[in-house]
Tab-separated table of C-alpha atoms and ligand atoms in Angstrom:
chain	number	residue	atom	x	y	z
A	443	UNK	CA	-17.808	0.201	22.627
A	444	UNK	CA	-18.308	2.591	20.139
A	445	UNK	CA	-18.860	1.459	16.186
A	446	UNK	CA	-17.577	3.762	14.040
A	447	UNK	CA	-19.933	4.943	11.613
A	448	UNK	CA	-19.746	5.889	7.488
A	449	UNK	CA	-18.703	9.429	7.631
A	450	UNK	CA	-21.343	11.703	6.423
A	451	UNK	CA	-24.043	11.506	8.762
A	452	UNK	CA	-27.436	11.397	6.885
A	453	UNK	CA	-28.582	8.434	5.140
A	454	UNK	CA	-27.177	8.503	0.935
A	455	UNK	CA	-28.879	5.646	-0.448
A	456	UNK	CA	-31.198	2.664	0.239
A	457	UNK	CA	-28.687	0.559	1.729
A	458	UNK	CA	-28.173	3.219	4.576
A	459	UNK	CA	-32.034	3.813	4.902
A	460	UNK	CA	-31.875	0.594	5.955
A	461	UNK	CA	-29.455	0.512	8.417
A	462	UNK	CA	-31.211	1.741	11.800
A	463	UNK	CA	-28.369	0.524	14.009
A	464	UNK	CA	-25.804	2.185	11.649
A	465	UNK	CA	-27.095	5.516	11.609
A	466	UNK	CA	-28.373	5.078	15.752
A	467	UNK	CA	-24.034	4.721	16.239
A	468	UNK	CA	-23.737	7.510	14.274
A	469	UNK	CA	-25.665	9.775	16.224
A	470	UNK	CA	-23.786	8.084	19.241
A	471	UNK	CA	-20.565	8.487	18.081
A	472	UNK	CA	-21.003	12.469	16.634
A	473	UNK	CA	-22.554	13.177	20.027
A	474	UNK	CA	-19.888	11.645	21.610
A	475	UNK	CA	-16.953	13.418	19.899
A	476	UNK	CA	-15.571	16.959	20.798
A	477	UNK	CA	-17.495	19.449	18.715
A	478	UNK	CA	-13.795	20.434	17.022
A	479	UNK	CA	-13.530	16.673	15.657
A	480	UNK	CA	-17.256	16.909	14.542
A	481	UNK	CA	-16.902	19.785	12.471
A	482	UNK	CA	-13.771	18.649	10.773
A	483	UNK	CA	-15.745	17.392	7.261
A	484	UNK	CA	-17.116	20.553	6.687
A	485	UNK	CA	-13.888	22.140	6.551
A	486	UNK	CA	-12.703	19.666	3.957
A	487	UNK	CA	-12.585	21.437	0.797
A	488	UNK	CA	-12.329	18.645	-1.872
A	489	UNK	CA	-16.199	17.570	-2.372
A	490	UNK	CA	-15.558	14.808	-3.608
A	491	UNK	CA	-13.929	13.315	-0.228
A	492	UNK	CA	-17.230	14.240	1.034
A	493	UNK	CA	-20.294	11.597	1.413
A	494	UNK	CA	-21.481	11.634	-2.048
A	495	UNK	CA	-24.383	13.648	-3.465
A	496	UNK	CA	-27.847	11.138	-2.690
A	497	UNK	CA	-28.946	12.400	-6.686
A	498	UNK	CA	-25.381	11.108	-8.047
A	499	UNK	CA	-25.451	7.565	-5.538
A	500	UNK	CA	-28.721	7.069	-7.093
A	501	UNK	CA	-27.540	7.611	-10.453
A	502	UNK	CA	-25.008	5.173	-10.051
A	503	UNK	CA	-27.378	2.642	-9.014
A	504	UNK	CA	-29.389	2.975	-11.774
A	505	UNK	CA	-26.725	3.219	-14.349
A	506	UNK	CA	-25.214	-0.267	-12.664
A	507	UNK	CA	-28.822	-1.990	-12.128
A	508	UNK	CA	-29.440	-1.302	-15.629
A	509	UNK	CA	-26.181	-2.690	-17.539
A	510	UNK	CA	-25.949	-5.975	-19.101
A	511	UNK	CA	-24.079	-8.604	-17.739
A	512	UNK	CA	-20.928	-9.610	-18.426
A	513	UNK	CA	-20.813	-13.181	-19.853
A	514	UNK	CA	-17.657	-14.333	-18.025
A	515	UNK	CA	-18.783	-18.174	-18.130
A	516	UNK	CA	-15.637	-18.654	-20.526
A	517	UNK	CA	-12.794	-17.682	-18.427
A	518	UNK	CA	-10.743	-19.988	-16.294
A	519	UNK	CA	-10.813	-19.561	-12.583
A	520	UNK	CA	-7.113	-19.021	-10.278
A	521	UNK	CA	-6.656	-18.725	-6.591
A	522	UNK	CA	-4.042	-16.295	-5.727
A	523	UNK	CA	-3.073	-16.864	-2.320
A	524	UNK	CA	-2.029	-13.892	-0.805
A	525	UNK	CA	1.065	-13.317	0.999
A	526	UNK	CA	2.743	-11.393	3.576
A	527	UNK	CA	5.078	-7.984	2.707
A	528	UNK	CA	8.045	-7.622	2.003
A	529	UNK	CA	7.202	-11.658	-0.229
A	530	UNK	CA	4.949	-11.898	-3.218
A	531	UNK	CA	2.588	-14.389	-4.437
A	532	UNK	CA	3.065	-17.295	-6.529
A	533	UNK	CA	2.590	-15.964	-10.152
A	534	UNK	CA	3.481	-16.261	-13.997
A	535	UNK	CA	5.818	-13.931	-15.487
A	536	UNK	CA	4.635	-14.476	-18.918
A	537	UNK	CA	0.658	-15.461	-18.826
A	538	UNK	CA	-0.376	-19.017	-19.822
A	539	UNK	CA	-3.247	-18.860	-21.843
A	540	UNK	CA	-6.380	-16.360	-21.958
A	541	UNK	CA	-7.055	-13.917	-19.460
A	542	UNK	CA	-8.556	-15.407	-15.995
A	543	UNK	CA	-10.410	-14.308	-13.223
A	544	UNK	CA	-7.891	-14.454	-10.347
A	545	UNK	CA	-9.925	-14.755	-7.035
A	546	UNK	CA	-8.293	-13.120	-4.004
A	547	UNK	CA	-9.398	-12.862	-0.276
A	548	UNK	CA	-8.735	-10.116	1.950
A	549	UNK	CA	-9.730	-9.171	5.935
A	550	UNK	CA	-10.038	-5.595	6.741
A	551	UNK	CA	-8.004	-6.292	9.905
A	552	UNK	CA	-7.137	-3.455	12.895
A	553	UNK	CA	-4.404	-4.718	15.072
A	554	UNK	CA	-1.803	-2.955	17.418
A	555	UNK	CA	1.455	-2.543	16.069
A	556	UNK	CA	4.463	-1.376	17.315
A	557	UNK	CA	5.880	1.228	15.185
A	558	UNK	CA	9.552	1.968	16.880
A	559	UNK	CA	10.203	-0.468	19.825
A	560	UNK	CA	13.162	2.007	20.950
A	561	UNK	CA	10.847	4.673	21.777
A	562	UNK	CA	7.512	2.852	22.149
A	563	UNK	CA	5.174	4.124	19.558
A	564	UNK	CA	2.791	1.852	18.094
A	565	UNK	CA	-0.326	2.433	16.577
A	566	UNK	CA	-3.699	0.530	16.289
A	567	UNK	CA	-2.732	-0.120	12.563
A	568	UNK	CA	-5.719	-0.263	10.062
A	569	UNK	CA	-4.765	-3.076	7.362
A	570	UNK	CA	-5.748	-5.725	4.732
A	571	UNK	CA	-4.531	-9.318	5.736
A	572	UNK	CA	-2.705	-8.052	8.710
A	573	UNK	CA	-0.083	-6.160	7.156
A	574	UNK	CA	1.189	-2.541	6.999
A	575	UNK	CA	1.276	-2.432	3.472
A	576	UNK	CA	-1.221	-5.152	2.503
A	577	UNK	CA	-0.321	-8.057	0.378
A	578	UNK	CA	0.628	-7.535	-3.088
A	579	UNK	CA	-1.582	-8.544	-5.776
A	580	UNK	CA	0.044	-9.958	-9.425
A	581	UNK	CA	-1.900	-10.539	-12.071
A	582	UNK	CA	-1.659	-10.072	-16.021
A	583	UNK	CA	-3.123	-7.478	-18.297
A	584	UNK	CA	-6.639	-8.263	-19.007
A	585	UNK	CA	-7.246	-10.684	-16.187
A	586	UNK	CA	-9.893	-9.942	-13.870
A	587	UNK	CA	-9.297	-9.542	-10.208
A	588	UNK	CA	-12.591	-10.797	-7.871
A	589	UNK	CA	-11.830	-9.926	-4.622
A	590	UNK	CA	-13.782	-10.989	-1.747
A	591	UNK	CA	-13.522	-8.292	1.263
A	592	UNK	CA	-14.421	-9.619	4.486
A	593	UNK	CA	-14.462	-7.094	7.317
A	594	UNK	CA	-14.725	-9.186	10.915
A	595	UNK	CA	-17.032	-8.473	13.102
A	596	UNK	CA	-14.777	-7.203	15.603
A	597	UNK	CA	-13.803	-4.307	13.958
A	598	UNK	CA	-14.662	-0.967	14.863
A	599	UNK	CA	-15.130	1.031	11.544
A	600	UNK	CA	-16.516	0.055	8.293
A	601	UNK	CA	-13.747	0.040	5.404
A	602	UNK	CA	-14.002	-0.480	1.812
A	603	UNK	CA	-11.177	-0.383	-1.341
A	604	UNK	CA	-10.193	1.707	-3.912
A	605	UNK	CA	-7.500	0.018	-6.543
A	606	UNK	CA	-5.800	2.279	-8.812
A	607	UNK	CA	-5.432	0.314	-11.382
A	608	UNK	CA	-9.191	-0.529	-11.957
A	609	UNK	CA	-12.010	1.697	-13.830
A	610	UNK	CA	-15.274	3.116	-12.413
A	611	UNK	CA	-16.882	3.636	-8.846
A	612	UNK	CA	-14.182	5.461	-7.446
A	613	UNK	CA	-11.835	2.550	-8.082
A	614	UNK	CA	-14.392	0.215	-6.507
A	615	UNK	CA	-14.402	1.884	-3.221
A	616	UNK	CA	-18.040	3.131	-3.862
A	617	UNK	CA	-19.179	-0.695	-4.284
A	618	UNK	CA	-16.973	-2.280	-1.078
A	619	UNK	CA	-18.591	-0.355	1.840
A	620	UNK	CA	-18.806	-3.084	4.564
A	621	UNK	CA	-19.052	-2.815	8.072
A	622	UNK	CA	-18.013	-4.684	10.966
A	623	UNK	CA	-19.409	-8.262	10.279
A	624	UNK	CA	-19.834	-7.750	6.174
A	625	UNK	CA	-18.650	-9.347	3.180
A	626	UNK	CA	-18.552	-8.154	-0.329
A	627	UNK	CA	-17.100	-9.078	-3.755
A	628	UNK	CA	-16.394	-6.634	-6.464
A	629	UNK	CA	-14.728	-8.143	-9.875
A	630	UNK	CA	-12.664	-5.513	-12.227
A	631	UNK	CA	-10.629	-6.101	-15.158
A	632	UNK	CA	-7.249	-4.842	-15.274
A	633	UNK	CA	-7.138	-3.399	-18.521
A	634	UNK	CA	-3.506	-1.043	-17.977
A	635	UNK	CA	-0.445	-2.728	-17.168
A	636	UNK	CA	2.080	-1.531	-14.619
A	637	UNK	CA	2.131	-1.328	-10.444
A	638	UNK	CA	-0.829	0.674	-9.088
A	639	UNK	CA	-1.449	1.042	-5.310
A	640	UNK	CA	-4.637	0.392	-3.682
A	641	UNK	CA	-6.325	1.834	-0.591
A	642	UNK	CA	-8.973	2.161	1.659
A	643	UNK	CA	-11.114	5.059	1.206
A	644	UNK	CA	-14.479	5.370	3.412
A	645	UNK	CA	-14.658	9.121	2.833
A	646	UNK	CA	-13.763	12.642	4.219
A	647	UNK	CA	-11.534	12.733	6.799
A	648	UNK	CA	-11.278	9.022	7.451
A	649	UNK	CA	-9.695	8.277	3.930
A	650	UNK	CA	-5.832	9.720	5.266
A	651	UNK	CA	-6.942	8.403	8.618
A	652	UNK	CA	-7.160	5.035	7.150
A	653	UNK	CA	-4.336	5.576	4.694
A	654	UNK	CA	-1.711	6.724	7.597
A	655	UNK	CA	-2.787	4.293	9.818
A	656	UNK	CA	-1.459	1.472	7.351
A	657	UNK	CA	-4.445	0.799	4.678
A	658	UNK	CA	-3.223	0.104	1.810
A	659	UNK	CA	-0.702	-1.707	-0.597
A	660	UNK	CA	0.253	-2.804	-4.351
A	661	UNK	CA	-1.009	-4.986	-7.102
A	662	UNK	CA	1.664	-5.560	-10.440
A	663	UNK	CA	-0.154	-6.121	-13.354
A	664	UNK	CA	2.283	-7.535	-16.096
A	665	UNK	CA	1.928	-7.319	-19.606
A	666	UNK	CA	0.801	-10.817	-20.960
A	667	UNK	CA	3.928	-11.437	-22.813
A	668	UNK	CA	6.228	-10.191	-19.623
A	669	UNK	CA	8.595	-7.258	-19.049
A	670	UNK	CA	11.160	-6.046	-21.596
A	671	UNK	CA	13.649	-3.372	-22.600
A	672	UNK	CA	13.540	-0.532	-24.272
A	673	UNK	CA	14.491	-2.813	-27.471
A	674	UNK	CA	11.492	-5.184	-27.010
A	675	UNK	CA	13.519	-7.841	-25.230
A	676	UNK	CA	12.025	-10.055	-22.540
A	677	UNK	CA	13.635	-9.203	-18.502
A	678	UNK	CA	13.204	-11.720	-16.395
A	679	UNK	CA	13.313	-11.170	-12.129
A	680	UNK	CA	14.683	-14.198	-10.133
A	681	UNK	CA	12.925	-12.738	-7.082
A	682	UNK	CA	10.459	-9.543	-5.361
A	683	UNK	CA	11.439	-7.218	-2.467
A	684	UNK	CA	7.948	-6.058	-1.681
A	685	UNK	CA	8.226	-2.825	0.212
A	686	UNK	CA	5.573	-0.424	0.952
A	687	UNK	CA	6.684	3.039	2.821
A	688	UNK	CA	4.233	4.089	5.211
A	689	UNK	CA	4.061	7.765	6.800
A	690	UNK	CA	2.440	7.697	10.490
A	691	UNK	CA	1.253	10.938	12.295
A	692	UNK	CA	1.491	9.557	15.409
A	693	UNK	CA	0.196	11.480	18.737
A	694	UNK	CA	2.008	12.637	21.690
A	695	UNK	CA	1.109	13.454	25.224
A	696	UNK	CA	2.601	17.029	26.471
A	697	UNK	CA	5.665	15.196	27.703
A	698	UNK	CA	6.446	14.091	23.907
A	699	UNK	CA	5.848	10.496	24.656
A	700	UNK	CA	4.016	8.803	21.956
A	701	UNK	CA	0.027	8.063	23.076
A	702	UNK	CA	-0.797	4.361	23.863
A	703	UNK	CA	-4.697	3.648	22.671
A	704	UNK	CA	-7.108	0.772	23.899
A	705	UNK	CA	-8.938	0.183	20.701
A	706	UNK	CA	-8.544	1.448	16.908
A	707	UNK	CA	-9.725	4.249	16.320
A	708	UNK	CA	-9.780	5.800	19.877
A	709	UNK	CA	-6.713	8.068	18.326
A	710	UNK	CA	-8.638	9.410	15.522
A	711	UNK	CA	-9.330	13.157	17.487
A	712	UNK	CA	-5.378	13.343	18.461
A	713	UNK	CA	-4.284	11.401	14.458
A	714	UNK	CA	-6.415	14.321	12.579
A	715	UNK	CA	-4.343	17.126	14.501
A	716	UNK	CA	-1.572	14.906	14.147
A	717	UNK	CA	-2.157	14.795	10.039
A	718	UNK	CA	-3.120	18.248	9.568
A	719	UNK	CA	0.781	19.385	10.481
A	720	UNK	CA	1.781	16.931	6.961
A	721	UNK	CA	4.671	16.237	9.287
A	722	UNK	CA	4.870	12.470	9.969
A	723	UNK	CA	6.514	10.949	12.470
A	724	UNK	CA	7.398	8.079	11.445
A	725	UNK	CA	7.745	6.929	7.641
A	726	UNK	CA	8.750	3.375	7.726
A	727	UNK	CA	9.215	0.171	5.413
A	728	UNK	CA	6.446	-3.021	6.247
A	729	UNK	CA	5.107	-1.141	8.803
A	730	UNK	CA	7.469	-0.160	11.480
A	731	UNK	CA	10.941	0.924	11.926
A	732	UNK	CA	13.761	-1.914	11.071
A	733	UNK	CA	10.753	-4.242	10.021
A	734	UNK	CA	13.726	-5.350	7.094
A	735	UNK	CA	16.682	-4.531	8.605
A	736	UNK	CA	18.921	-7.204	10.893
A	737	UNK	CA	16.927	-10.480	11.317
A	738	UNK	CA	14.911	-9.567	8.667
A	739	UNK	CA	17.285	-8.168	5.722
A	740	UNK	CA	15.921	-9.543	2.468
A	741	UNK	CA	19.274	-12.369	1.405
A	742	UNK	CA	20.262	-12.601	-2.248
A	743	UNK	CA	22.697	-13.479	-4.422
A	744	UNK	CA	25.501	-12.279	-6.597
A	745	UNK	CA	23.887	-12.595	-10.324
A	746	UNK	CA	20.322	-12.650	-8.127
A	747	UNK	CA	17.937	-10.383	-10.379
A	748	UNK	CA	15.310	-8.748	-7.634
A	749	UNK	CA	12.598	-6.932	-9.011
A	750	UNK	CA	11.726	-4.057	-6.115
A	751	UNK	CA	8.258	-3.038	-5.955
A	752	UNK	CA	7.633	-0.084	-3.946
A	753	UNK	CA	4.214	1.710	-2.751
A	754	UNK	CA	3.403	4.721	-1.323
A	755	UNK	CA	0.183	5.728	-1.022
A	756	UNK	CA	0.345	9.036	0.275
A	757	UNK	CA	3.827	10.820	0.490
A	758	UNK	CA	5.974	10.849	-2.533
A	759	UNK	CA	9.414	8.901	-2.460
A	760	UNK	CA	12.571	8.714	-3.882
A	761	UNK	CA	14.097	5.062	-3.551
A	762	UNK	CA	17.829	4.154	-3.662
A	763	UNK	CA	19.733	1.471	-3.616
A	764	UNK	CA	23.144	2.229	-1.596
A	765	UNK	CA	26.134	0.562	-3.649
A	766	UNK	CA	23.840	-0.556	-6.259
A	767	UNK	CA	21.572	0.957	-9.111
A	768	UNK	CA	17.922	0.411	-10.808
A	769	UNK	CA	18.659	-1.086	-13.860
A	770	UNK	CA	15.457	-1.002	-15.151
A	771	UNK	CA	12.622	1.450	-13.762
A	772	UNK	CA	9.068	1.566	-14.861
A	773	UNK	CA	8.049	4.652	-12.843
A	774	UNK	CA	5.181	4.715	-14.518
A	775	UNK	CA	3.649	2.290	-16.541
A	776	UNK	CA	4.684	-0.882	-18.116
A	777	UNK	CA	3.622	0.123	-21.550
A	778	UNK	CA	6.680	2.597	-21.997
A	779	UNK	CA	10.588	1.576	-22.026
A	780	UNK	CA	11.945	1.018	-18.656
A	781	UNK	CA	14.428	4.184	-17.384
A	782	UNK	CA	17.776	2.602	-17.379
A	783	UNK	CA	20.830	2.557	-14.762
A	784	UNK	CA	19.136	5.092	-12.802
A	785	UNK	CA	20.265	6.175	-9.318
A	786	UNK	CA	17.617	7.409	-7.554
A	787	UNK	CA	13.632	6.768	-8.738
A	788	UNK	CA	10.860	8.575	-7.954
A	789	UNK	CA	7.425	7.092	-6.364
A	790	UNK	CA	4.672	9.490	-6.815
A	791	UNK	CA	2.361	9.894	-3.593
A	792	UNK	CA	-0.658	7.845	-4.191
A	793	UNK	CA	1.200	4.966	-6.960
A	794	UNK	CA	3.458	2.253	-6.931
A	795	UNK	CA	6.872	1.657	-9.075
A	796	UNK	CA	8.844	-1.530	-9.741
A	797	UNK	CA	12.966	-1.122	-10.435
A	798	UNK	CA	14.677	-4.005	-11.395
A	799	UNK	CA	18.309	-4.588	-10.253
A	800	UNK	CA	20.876	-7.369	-10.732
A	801	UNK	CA	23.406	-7.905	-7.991
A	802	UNK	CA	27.040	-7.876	-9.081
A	803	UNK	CA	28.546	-7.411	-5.413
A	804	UNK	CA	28.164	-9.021	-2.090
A	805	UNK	CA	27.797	-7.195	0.814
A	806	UNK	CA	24.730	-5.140	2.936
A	807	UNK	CA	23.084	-3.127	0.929
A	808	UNK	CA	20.935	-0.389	2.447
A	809	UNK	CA	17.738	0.168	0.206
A	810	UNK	CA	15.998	3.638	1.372
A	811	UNK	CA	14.166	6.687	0.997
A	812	UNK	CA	16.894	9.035	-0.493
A	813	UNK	CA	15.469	12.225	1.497
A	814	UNK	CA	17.887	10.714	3.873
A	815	UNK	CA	15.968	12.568	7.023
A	816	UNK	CA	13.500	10.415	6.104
A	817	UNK	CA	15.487	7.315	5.774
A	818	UNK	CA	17.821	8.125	9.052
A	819	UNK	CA	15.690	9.330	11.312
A	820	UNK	CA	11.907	8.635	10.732
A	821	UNK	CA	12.683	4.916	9.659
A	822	UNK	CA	12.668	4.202	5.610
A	823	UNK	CA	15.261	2.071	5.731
A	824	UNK	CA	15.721	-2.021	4.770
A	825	UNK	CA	18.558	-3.714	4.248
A	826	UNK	CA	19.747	-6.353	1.734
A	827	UNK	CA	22.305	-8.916	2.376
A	828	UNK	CA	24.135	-10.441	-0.864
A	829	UNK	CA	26.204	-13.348	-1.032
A	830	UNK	CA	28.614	-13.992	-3.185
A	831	UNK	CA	31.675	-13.271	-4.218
A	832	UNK	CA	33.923	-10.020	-4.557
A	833	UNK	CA	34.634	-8.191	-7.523
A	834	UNK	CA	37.592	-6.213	-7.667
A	835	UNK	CA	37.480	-5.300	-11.340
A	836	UNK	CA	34.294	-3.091	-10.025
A	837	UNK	CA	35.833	-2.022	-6.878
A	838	UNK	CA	38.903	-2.561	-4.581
A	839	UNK	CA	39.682	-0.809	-1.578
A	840	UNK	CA	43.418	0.318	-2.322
A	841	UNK	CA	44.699	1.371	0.703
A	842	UNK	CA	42.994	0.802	3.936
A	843	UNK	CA	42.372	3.505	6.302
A	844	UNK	CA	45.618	4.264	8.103
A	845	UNK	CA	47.195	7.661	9.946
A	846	UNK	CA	48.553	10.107	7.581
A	847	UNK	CA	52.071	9.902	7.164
A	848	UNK	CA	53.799	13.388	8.013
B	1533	CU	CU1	-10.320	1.140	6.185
C-alpha cells in the first residue's frame, strides 16, 4: 500500500532529514502518480499553501527553541470528553474559577462513509474522532486548549491541525505534522472569544483535499462571564444543535455513477479534478445527506432555548430556520452585541457562527442552507422536531384548503 507522503517533496527541516522511509514513499508515491497529478503544486499560486521556505522553518525553530517557558504549574487541569456531531460536550456556561488547561484527545481517523445512500456515493471521509465535522470543542476565554493528536497507524496520509481561533504557527498546523503511527500535543490559549472552525491543513493541494473530504469542525469559546445581549444581559441556551455543512466533490465514472474507492486517498487524482470545477456535489449536514433528518431530527421543546452552532470550513452559508428565527446571532465574534430576530445568517467560508433561538411552536422545523439548491438538492438540510403545544395567538390556519367556490 502506498503511504502518502508530506506534500512538497524535498526534505524542509531536521525532522524530515530524518525521515528516510518518509521521503523513500515519497519518491514512490510521485513516481507512481500520473505526471498531471504530480505537477498540480506548482500550479498553485498561493505560496504560502506551498511546503514552506527551509530558511523560514528554520527560523521558526529557532525563534520557538529559544522562548521561555510558560510557567503553567498554577492552572487547574479539565478533561473535556469529546463528543459526537450534531451533540456537544459537557461544559460551563459561565466559567468557575481561573482559566484551565482543558485537555482534549483527538484520532486523525479515515473511514468510508456513505454520503447519499439513494444514489450510492460515499467517500473515504478524512476526519477527527470519526466524524464529518469533528467534535466540537467548548472552552472559556483564556483557557488553554492541550490537545493530544494521535494519528493511527493505519492511516494512509499524515495530517496535522490548524484552529482558527488560536495564535502563531499557522494556527498550530505547522507544529501537529504526524504521520501514520504519531502522536503530538500542541497547547494554545484561547485569548478571542466566539466560534472559530478548525481544520486540517498538510499543505498545497492536500489542504481542500482534506477539508472536502470531511476534516474539520468547531470549537465555542465563551466569554468567562457567559453570553449576553446587546444590553449586557446574561442568555442562557437549554441545549446545542451542532451542525457542520460539508461540501464534497465527489468523482464520477463516464456513466455519472459516483466512483467507489478501496482505500483513502486512492480518489485524490479524480477529487482534485473534481475540486477544481468549485462545483460540489454534495453539501451536506454531519456528513451525509439526511444524517439529521427522520430518525435522527434533533427533538425539543416549546420554551426549549437551542443554541445552533454551525461550521463551514470552506463554502460560505446562509442558515435558516423554516418557521422560526435567530434570535440572537453572533456572526462574528462574541465580543460585539448579538444581531437580533434575524432571518437568515451568514457563515463565512472558513468560520463558524452560533444563533440562538427559543421555540415558541411545535411542529418540524426544517433548519437549512437558504441557497435552497443547496439545501434541496445537494443535501443541507436537518430537521427539528418540537413538542409542545400550539399557539394560535402566533398563528392559526383559518380556513383549510378546500375547492374554490364558483
Ligand atoms: Cu488530514
Amino acid at each position: 500500500m502506498t503511504k502518502f507522503p508530506k506534500p512538497g517533496l524535498a526534505p524542509t527541516n531536521r525532522r524530515d532529514i530524518l525521515r528516510g522511509t518518509a521521503l523513500a514513499g515519497a519518491a514512490a508515491f510521485a513516481a507512481a502518480i500520473p505526471a498531471t497529478v504530480a505537477a498540480t503544486p506548482r500550479r498553485l499560486p498561493a505560496p504560502i499553501l506551498r511546503a514552506p521556505n527551509p530558511h523560514v522553518v528554520q527560523v521558526q525553530a529557532e525563534a520557538i527553541a529559544a522562548a521561555t517557558p510558560a510557567d503553567l504549574s498554577g492552572l487547574a487541569r479539565l478533561r473535556q470528553v469529546l463528543v459526537a456531531p450534531p451533540f456537544a460536550p459537557v461544559h460551563e456556561q459561565v466559567a468557575t474559577g481561573a482559566p484551565k488547561i482543558v485537555e482534549i484527545e483527538m484520532i486523525t481517523e479515515e473511514r468510508l462513509m456513505v454520503v447519499d445512500e439513494d444514489t450510492g456515493a460515499s467517500v473515504w471521509a478524512l476526519t477527527y474522532n470519526g466524524s464529518v465535522p469533528g467534535p466540537l470543542i467548548i472552552v472559556h476565554q483564556g483557557d488553554y486548549v492541550e490537545l493530544t493528536l494521535r494519528n493511527p497507524v493505519e492511516s494512509m496520509m499524515e495530517h496535522n491541525i490548524d484552529f482558527h481561533a488560536s495564535t502563531g504557527a499557522l494556527g498550530g498546523g505547522a507544529l501537529t505534522h504526524i504521520y501514520p503511527g504519531e502522536e503530538t500535543v500542541l497547547r494554545w490559549k484561547a485569548t478571542k472569544a466566539g466560534c472559530f472552525t478548525y481544520h486540517c491543513a498538510p499543505g498545497g493541494a492536500m489542504i481542500p483535499y482534506h477539508v472536502c473530504h470531511g476534516m474539520n469542525g468547531a470549537i465555542m469559546v465563551l466569554p468567562r462571564d457567559g453570553l449576553k445581549d446587546g444590553a449586557g444581559n446574561p442568555l442562557r441556551y437549554d441545549s446545542i444543535a451542532y451542525i457542520g455543512e460539508q461540501d464534497y466533490y465527489l468523482p464520477r465514472d463516464e456513466n455519472g455513477d459516483y466512483i467507489q474507492y478501496a482505500i483513502a486517498g486512492e480518489d485524490y487524482a479524480d477529487s482534485l479534478d473534481a475540486m477544481r470545477t468549485l462545483i460540489p456535489t454534495h453539501s451536506v449536514f454531519n456528513g451525509a445527506v439526511g444524517a439529521i433528518t427522520g430518525a435522527a431530527a434533533m427533538r425539543f421543546n416549546v420554551g426549549e432555548t437551542v443554541l445552533m452552532v454551525h461550521n463551514s470550513c470552506n463554502m460560505d452559508s446562509r442558515p435558516h430556520l423554516i418557521g422560526g428565527h435567530g434570535d440572537y446571532v453572533w456572526e462574528t465574534s462574541f465580543d460585539v452585541a448579538p444581531l437580533t430576530s434575524m432571518e437568515t445568517w451568514f457563515v463565512r467560508g472558513g468560520s463558524a457562527v452560533a444563533a440562538m433561538y427559543t421555540f415558541e411552536q411545535p411542529g418540524v422545523y426544517a433548519y437549512v442552507n437558504h441557497n435552497l439548491i443547496i439545501a434541496a438538492l445537494l443535501g443541507a438540510t436537518a430537521h427539528f422536531i418540537v413538542d409542545g403545544p400550539w399557539d394560535n395567538t402566533l398563528m392559526e390556519q383559518v380556513v383549510a384548503p378546500r375547492a374554490i367556490a364558483t
